[in-house]
mmCIF file of C-alpha atoms and ligand atoms in Angstrom:
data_model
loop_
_atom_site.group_PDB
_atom_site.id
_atom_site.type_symbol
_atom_site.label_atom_id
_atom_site.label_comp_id
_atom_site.label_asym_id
_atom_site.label_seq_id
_atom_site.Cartn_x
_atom_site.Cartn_y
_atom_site.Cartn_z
ATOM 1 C CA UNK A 1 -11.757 6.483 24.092
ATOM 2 C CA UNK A 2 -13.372 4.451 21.456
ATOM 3 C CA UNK A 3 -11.584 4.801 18.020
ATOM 4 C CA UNK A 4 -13.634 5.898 15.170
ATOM 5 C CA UNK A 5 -12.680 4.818 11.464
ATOM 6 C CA UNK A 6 -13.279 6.310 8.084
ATOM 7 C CA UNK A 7 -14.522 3.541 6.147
ATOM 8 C CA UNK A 8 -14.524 4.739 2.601
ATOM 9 C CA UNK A 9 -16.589 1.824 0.367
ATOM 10 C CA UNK A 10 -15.029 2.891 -3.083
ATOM 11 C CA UNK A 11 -15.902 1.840 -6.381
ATOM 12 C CA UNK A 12 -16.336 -1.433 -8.512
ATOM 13 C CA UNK A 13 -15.480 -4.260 -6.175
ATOM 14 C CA UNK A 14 -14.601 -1.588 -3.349
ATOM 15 C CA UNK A 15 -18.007 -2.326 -1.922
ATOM 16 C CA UNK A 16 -17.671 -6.077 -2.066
ATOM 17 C CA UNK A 17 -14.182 -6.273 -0.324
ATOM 18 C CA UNK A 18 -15.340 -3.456 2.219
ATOM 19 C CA UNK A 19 -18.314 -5.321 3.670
ATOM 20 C CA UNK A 20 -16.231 -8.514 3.920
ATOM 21 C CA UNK A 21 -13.013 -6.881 5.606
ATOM 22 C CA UNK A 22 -15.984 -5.006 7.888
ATOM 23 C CA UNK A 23 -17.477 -8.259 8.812
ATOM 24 C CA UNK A 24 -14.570 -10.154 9.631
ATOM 25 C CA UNK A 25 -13.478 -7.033 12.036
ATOM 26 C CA UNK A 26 -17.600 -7.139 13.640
ATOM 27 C CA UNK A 27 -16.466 -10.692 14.281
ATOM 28 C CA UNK A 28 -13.061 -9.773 16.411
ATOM 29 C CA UNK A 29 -14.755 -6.852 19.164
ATOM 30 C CA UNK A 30 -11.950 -4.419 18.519
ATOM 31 C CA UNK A 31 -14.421 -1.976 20.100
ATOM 32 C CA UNK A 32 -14.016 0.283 16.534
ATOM 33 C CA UNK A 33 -16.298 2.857 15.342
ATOM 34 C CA UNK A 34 -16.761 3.060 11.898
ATOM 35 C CA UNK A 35 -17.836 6.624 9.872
ATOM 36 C CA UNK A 36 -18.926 6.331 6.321
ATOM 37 C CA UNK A 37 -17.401 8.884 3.662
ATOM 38 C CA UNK A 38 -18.068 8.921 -0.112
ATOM 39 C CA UNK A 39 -14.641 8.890 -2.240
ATOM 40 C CA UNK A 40 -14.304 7.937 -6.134
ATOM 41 C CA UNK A 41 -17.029 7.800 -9.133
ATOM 42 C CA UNK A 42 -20.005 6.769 -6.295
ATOM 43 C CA UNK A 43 -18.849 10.410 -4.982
ATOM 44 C CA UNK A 44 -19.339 12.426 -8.364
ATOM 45 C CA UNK A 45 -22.711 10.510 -8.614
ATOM 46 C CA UNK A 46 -24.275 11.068 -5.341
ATOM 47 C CA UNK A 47 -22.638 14.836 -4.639
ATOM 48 C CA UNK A 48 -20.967 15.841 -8.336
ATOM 49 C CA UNK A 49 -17.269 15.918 -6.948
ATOM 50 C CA UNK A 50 -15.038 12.735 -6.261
ATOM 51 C CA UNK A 51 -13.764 13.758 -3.132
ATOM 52 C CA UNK A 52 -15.942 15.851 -1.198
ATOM 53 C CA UNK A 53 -15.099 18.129 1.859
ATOM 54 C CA UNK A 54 -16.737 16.043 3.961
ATOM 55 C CA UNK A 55 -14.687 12.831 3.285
ATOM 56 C CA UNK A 56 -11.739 15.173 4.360
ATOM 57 C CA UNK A 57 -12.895 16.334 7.326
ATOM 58 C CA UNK A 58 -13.706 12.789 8.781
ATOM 59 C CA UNK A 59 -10.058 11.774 7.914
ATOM 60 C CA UNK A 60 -8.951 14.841 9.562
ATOM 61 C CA UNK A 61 -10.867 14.045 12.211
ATOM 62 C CA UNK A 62 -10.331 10.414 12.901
ATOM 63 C CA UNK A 63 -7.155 10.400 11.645
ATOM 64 C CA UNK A 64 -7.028 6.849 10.544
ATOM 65 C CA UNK A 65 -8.994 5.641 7.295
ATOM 66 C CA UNK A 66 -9.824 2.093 5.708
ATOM 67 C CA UNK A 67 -10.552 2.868 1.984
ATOM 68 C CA UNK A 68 -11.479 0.354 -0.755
ATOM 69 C CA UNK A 69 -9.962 1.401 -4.248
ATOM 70 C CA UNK A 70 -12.013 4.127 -6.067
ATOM 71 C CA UNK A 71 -11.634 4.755 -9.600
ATOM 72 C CA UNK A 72 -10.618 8.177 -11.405
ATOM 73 C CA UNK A 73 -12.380 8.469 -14.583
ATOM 74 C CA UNK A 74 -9.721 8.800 -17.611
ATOM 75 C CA UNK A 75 -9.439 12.093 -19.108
ATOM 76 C CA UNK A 76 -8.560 15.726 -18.253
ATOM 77 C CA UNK A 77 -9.972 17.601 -15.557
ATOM 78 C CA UNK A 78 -9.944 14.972 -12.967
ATOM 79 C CA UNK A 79 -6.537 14.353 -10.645
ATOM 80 C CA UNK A 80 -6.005 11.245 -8.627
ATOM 81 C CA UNK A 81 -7.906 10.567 -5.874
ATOM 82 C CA UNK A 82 -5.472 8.457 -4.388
ATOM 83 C CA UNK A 83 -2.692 11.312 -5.143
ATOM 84 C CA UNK A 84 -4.734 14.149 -3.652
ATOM 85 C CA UNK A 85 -5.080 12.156 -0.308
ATOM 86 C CA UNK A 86 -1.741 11.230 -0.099
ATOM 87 C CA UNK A 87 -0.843 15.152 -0.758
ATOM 88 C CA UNK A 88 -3.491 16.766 1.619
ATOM 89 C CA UNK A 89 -2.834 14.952 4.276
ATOM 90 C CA UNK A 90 0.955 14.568 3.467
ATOM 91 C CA UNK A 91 0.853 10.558 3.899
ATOM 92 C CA UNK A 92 4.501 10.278 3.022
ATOM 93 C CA UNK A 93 5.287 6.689 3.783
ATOM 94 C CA UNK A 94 3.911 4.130 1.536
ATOM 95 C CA UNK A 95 4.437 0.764 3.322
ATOM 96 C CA UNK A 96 3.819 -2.686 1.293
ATOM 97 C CA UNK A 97 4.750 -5.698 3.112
ATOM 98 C CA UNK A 98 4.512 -8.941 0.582
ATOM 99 C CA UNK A 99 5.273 -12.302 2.224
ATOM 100 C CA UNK A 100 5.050 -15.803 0.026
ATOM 101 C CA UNK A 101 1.350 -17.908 2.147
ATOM 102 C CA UNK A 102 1.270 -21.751 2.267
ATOM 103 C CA UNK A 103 -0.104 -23.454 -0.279
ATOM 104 C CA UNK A 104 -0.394 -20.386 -2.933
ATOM 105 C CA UNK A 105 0.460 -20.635 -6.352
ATOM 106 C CA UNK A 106 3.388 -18.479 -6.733
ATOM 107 C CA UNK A 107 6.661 -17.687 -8.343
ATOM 108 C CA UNK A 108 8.231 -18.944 -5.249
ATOM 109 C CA UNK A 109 6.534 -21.457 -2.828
ATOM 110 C CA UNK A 110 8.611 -19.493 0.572
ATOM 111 C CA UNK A 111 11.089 -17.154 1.578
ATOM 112 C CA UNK A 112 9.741 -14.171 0.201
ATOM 113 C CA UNK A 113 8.927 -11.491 3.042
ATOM 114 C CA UNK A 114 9.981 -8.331 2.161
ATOM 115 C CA UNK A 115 8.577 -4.873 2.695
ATOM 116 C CA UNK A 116 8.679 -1.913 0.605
ATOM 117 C CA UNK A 117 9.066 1.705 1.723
ATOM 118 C CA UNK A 118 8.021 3.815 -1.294
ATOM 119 C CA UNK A 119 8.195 7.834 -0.737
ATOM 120 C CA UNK A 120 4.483 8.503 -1.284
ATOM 121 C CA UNK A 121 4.284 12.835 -1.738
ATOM 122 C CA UNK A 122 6.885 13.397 -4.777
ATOM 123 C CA UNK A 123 9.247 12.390 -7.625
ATOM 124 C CA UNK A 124 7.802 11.874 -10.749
ATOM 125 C CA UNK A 125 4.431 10.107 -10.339
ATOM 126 C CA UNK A 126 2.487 12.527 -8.278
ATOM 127 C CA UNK A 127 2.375 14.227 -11.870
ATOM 128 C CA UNK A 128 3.439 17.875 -11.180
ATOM 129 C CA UNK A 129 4.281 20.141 -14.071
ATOM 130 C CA UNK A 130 2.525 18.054 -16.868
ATOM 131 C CA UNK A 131 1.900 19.784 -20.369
ATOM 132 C CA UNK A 132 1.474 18.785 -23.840
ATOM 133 C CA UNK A 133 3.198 21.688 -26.280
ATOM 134 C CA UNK A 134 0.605 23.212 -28.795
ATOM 135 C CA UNK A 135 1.575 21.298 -31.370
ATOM 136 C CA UNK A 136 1.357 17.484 -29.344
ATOM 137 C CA UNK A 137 4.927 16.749 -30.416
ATOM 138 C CA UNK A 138 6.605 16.950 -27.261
ATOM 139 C CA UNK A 139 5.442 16.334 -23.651
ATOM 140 C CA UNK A 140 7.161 17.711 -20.251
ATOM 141 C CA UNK A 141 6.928 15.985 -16.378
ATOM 142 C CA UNK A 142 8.515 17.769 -14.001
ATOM 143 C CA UNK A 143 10.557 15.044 -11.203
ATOM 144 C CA UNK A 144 11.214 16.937 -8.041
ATOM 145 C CA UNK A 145 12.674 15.362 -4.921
ATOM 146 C CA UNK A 146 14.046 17.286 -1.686
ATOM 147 C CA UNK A 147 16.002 16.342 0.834
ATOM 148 C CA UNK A 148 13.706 16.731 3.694
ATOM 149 C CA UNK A 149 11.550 14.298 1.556
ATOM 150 C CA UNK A 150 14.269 11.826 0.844
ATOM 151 C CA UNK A 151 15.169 11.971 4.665
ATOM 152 C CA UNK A 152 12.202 11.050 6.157
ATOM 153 C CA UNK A 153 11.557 7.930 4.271
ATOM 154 C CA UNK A 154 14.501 6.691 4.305
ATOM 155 C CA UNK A 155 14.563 7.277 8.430
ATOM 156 C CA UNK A 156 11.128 5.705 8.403
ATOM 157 C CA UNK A 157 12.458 2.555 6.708
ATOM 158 C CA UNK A 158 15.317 2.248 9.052
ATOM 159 C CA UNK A 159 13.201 3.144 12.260
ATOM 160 C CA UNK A 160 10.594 0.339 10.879
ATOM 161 C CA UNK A 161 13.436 -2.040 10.535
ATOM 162 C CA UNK A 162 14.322 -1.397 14.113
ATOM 163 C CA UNK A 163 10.978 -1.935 15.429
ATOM 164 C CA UNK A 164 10.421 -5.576 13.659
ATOM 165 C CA UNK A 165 13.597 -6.571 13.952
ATOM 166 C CA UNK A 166 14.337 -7.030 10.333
ATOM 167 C CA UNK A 167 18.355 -6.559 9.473
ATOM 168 C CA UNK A 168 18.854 -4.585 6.244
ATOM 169 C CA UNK A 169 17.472 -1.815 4.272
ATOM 170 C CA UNK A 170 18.249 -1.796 0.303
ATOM 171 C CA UNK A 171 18.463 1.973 -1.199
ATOM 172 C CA UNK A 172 16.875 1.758 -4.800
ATOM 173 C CA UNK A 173 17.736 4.053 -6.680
ATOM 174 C CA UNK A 174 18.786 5.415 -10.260
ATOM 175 C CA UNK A 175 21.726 7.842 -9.664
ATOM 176 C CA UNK A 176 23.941 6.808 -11.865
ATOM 177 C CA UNK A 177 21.497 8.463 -14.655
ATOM 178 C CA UNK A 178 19.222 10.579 -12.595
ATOM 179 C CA UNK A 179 22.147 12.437 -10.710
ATOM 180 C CA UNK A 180 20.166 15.150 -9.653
ATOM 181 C CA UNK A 181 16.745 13.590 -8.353
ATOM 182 C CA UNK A 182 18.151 9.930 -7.468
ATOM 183 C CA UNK A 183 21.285 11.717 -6.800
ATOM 184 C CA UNK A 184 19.912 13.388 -3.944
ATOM 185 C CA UNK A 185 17.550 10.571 -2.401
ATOM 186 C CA UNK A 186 20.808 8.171 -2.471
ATOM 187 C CA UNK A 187 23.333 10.984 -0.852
ATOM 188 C CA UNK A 188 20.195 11.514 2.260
ATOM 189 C CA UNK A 189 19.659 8.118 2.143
ATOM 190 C CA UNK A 190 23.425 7.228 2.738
ATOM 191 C CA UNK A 191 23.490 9.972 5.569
ATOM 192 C CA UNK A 192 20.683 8.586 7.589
ATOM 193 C CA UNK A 193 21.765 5.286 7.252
ATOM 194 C CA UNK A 194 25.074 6.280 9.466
ATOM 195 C CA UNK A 195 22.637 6.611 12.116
ATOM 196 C CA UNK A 196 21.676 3.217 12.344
ATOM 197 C CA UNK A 197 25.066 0.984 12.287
ATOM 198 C CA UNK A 198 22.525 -1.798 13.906
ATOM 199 C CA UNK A 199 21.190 -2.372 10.553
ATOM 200 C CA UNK A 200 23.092 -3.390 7.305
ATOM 201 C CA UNK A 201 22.305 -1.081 4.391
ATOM 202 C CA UNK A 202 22.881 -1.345 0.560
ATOM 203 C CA UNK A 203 22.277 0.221 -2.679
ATOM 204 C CA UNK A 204 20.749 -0.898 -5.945
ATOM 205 C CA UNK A 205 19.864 0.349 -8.930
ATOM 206 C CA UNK A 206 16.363 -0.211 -10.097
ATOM 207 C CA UNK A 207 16.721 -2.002 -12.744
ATOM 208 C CA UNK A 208 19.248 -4.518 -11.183
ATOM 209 C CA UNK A 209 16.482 -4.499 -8.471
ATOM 210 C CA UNK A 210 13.489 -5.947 -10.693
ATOM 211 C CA UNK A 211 15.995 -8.609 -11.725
ATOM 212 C CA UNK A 212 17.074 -9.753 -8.203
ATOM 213 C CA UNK A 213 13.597 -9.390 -7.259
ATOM 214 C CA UNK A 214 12.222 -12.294 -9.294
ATOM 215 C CA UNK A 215 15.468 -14.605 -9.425
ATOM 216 C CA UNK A 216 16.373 -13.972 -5.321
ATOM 217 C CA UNK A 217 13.646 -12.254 -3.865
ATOM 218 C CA UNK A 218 15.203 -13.924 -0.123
ATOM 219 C CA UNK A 219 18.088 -11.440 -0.072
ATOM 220 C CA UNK A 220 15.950 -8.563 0.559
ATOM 221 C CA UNK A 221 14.256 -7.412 3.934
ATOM 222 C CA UNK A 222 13.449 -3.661 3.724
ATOM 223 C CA UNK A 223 13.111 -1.425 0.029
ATOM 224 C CA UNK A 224 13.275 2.101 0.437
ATOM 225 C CA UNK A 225 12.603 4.221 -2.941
ATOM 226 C CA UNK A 226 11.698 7.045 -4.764
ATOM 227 C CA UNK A 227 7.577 7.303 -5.808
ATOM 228 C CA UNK A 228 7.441 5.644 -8.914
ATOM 229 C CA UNK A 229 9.821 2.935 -8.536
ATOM 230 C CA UNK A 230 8.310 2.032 -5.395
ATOM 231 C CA UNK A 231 4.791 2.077 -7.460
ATOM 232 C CA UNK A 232 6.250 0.005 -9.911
ATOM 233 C CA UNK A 233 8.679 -2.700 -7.703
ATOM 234 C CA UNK A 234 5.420 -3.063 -5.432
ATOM 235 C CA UNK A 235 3.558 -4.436 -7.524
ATOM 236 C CA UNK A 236 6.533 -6.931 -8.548
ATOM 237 C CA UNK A 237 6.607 -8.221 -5.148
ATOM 238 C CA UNK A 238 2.848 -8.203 -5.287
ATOM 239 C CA UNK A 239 3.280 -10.913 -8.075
ATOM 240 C CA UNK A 240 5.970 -12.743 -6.537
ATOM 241 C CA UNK A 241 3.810 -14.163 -3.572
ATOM 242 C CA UNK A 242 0.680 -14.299 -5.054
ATOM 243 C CA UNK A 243 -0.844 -11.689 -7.024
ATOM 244 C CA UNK A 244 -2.851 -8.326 -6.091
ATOM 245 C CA UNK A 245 -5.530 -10.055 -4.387
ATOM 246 C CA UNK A 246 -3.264 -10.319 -1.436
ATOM 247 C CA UNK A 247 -1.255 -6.794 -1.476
ATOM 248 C CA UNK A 248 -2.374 -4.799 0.873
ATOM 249 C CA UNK A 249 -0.311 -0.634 1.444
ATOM 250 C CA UNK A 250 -0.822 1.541 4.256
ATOM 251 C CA UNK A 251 -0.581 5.419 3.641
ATOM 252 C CA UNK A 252 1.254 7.104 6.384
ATOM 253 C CA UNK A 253 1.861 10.168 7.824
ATOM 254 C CA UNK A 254 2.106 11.934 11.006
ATOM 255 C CA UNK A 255 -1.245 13.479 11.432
ATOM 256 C CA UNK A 256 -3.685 10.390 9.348
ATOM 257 C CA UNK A 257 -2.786 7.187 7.925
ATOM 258 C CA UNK A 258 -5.114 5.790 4.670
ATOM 259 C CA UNK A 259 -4.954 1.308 4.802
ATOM 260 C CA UNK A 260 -6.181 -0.423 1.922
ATOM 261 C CA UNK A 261 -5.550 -2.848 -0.980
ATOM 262 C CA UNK A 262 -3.045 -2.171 -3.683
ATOM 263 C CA UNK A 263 -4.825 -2.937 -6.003
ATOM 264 C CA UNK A 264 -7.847 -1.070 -8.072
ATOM 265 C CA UNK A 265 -11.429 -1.406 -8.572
ATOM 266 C CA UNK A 266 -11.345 -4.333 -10.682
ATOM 267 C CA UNK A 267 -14.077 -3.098 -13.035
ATOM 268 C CA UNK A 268 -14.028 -6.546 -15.393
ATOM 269 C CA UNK A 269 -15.179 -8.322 -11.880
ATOM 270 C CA UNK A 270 -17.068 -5.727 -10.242
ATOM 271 C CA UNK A 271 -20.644 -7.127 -8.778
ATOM 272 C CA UNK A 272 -19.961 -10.420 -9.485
ATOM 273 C CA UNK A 273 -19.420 -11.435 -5.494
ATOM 274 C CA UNK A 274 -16.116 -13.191 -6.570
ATOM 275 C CA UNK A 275 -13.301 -10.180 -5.657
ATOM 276 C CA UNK A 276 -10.833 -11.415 -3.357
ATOM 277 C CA UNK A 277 -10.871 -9.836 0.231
ATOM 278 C CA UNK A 278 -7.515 -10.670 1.582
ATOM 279 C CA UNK A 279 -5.663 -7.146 0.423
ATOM 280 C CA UNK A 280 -7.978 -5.239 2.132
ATOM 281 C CA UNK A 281 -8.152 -7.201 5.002
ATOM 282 C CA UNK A 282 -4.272 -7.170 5.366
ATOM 283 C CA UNK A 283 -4.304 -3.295 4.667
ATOM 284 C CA UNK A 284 -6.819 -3.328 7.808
ATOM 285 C CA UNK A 285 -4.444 -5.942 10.032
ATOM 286 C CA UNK A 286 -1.776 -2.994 8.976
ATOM 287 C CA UNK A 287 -4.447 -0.581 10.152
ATOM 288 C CA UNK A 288 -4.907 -2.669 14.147
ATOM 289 C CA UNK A 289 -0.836 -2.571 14.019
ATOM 290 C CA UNK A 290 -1.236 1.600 13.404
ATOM 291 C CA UNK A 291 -3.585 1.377 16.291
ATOM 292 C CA UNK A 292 -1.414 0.220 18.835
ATOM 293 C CA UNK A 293 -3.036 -3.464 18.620
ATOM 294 C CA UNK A 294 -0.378 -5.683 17.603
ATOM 295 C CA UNK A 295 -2.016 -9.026 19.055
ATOM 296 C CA UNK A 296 -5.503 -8.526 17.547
ATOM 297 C CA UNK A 297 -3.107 -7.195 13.764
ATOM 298 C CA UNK A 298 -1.535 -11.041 13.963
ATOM 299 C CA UNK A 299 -4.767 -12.759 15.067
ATOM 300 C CA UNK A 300 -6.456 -11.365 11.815
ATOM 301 C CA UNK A 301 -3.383 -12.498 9.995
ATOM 302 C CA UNK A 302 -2.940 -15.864 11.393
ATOM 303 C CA UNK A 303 -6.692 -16.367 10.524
ATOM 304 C CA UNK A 304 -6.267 -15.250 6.616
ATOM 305 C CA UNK A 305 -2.862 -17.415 6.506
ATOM 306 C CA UNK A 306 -4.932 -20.572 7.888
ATOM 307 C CA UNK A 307 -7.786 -19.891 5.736
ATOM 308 C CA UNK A 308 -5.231 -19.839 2.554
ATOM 309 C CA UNK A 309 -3.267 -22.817 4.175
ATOM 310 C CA UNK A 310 -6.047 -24.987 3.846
ATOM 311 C CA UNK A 311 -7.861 -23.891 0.720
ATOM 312 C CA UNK A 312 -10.866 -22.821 2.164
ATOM 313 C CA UNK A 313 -13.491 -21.519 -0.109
ATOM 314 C CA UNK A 314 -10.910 -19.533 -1.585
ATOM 315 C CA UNK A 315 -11.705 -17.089 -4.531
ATOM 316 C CA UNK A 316 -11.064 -17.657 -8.130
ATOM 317 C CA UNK A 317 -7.834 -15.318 -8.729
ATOM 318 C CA UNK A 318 -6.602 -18.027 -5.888
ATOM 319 C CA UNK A 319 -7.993 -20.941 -8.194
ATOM 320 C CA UNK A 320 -10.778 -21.843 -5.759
ATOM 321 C CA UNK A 321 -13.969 -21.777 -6.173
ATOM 322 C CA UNK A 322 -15.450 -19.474 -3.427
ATOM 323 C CA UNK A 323 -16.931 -15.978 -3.376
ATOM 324 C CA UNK A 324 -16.105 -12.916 -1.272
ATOM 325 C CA UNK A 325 -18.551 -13.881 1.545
ATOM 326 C CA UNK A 326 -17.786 -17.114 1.696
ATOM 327 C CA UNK A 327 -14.010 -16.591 1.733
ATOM 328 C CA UNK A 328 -14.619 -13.899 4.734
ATOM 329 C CA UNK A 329 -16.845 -16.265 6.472
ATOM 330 C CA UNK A 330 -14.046 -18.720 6.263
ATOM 331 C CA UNK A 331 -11.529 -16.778 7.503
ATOM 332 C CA UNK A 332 -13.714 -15.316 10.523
ATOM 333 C CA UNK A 333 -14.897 -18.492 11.430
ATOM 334 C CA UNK A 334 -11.189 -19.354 12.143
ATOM 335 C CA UNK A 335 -10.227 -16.095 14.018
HETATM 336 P P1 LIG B 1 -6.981 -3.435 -10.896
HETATM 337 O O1 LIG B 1 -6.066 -3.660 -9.762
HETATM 338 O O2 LIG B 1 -8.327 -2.899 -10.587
HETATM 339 O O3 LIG B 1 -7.161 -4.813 -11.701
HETATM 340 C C1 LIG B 1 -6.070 -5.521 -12.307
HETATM 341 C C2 LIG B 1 -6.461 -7.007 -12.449
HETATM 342 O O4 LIG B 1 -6.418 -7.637 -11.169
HETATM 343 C C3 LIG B 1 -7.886 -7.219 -12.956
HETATM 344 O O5 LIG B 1 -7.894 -8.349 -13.803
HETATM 345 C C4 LIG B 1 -8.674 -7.482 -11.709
HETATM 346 O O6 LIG B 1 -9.812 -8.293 -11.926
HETATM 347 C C5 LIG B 1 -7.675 -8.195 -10.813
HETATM 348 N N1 LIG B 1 -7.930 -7.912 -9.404
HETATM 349 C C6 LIG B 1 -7.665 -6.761 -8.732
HETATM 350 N N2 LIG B 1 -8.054 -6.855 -7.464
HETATM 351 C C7 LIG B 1 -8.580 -8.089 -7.300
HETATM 352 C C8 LIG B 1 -9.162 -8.781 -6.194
HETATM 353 N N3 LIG B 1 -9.295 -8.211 -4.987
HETATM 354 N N4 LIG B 1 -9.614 -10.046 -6.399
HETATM 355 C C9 LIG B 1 -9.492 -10.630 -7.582
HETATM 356 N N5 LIG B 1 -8.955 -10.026 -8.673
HETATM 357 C C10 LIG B 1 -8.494 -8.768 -8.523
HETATM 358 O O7 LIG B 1 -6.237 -2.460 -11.915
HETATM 359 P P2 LIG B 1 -6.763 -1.697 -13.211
HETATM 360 O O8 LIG B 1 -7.707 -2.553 -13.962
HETATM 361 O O9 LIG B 1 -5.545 -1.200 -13.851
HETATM 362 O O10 LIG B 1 -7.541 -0.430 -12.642
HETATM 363 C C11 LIG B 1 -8.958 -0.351 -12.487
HETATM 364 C C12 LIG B 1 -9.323 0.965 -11.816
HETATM 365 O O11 LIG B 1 -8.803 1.007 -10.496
HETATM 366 C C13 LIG B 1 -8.794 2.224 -12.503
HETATM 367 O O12 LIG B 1 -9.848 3.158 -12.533
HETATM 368 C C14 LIG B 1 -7.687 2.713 -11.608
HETATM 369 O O13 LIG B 1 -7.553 4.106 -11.643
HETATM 370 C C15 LIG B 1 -8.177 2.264 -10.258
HETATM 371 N N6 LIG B 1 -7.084 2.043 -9.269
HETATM 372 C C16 LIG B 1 -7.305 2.463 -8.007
HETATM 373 C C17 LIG B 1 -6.381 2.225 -7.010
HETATM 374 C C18 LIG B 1 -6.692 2.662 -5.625
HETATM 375 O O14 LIG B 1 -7.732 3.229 -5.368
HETATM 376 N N7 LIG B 1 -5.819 2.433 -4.666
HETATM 377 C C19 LIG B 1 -5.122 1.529 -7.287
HETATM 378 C C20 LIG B 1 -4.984 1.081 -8.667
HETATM 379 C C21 LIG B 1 -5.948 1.340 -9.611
HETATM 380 MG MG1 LIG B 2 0.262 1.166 -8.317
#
């Protein structure tokens, strides 16, 4: 049966990176279908709501979705996008590999390759319980974590670690202060680890994290965290090998899985032809791994690794000189 994809184009560069990823895929006959759904600002334009029933049902349909970033306008009334998906279709497992490439300007030139696990449907950021008192003087966010919610990430990093073959799985954490919320994700945390004596595990607390993560990024293999901390050490190991441009996250859960870049929409380069590609078209190598195609997942990745090995036509946030297209056509050209 041939697999059909929601391809959600997104906002400010989303389009750019999106017809790229979509013509390096054309290039590889995966035998993909792909079904166009409006998410994001484009959305409210063209049918006055930023995520429209329809965008739902084809991810509820297909199951699997490739989605360039879409932008929530600032101000009251309008939740995250990103955060509604993740709820609806209960995407719990936030996975963002980051792995130092040859010849990229970096905070360290190898041995970075790392993957964080980031519990993606509670804690703190998905925003729940937010108010302002009348007067503006005090503000209130309500943190909630459960232990069915702790239990399956953590098991997810562990299984994950299994399946690749990596060796440990760091628990980060804040429990020493958060007793009750971090508390709990470290106590499930420690409990499923038990069931995996294969695999080292150890603890960490987040702070102590960022700081090992940019003096000896090497000594970790698998992150598992809470929401926020995951949203905000992601994008630390995003900088370590090479900056957003090359992040790519997939949303999982167990009915749909969202792949796409980390990063935004990139309004201050939108249109100009010059986004970088490579995040999304990770977050769709990601996507052929969901799909049970491992050897066409490392083909596109061998290709993008070559292409940034030699320097070829690379985009400016790389410090080359080439455009989106030209980058894509590089990296096809080598698949
Ligand atoms: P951003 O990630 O869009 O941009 C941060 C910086 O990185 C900018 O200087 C941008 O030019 C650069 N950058 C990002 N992606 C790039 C790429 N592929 N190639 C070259 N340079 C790149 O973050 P920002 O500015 O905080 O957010 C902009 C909008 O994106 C906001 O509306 C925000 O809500 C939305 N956003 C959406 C996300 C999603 O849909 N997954 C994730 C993060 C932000
Ligand atoms: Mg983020």
């Amino acid at each position: 049966m041939t697999q059909t994809i929601t391809v959600i184009r997104g906002d400010g560069i989303g389009p750019e990176i999106m017809d790229a990823t979509l013509r390096v895929l054309d290039k590889m006959n995966l035998g993909l279908k792909y079904e166009e759904a409006d998410a994001g600002l484009m959305a409210l334009e063209k049918h006055g709501e930023l995520l429209p029933q329809a965008t739902l049902d084809s991810i509820a349909k297909n199951g699997v979705a490739l989605k360039s970033p879409l932008t929530t306008p600032v101000g009251e009334g309008f939740t995250s996008i990103n955060v509604t998906l993740r709820k609806k279709f209960d995407l719990y497992a936030n996975v963002r590999p980051a792995k130092s490439f040859p010849n990229t300007k970096s905070r360290f030139a190898s041995g970075v390759d790392l993957i964080t696990i980031r519990e993606n449907t509670e804690g703190l950021y998905i925003g729940e319980g937010q108010s302002v008192s009348e007067d503006g003087q005090s503000a209130i966010s309500v943190s909630k974590v459960t232990r069915k919610g702790a239990e399956r990430i953590v098991r997810y990093a562990f299984e994950l670690a299994k399946k690749t073959g990596r060796k440990k799985v760091t628990l980060v954490h804040k429990a020493n202060i958060l007793k009750s919320t971090s508390g709990l994700f470290l106590k499930t945390g420690r409990e499923v680890a038990q069931e995996y004596p294969g695999i080292e595990c150890n603890e960490m607390i987040v702070d102590n994290t960022c700081m090992q993560l940019v003096m000896r990024p090497e000594q970790f293999d698998v992150i598992v965290t809470t929401n926020l901390f995951g949203d905000i050490l992601s994008d630390l190991c995003a900088g370590l090998v090479g900056g957003l441009g090359l992040a790519p996250g997939a949303n999982i859960g167990e009915k749909a899985a969202i792949f796409e870049a980390v990063h935004g929409s990139a309004p201050d380069i939108a249109g100009k032809g010059i986004a970088n590609p490579c995040a999304l078209l990770l977050g769709a190598a990601q996507m052929l791994d969901h799909l049970a195609m491992p050897e066409q997942a490392e083909r596109l990745r061998r290709a993008i690794v070559a292409t940034l090995e030699a320097r070829d036509n690379l985009t400016p946030d790389l410090g080359g000189e080439g455009t989106t297209s030209s980058f894509a056509e590089a990296i096809a050209s080598r698949l």
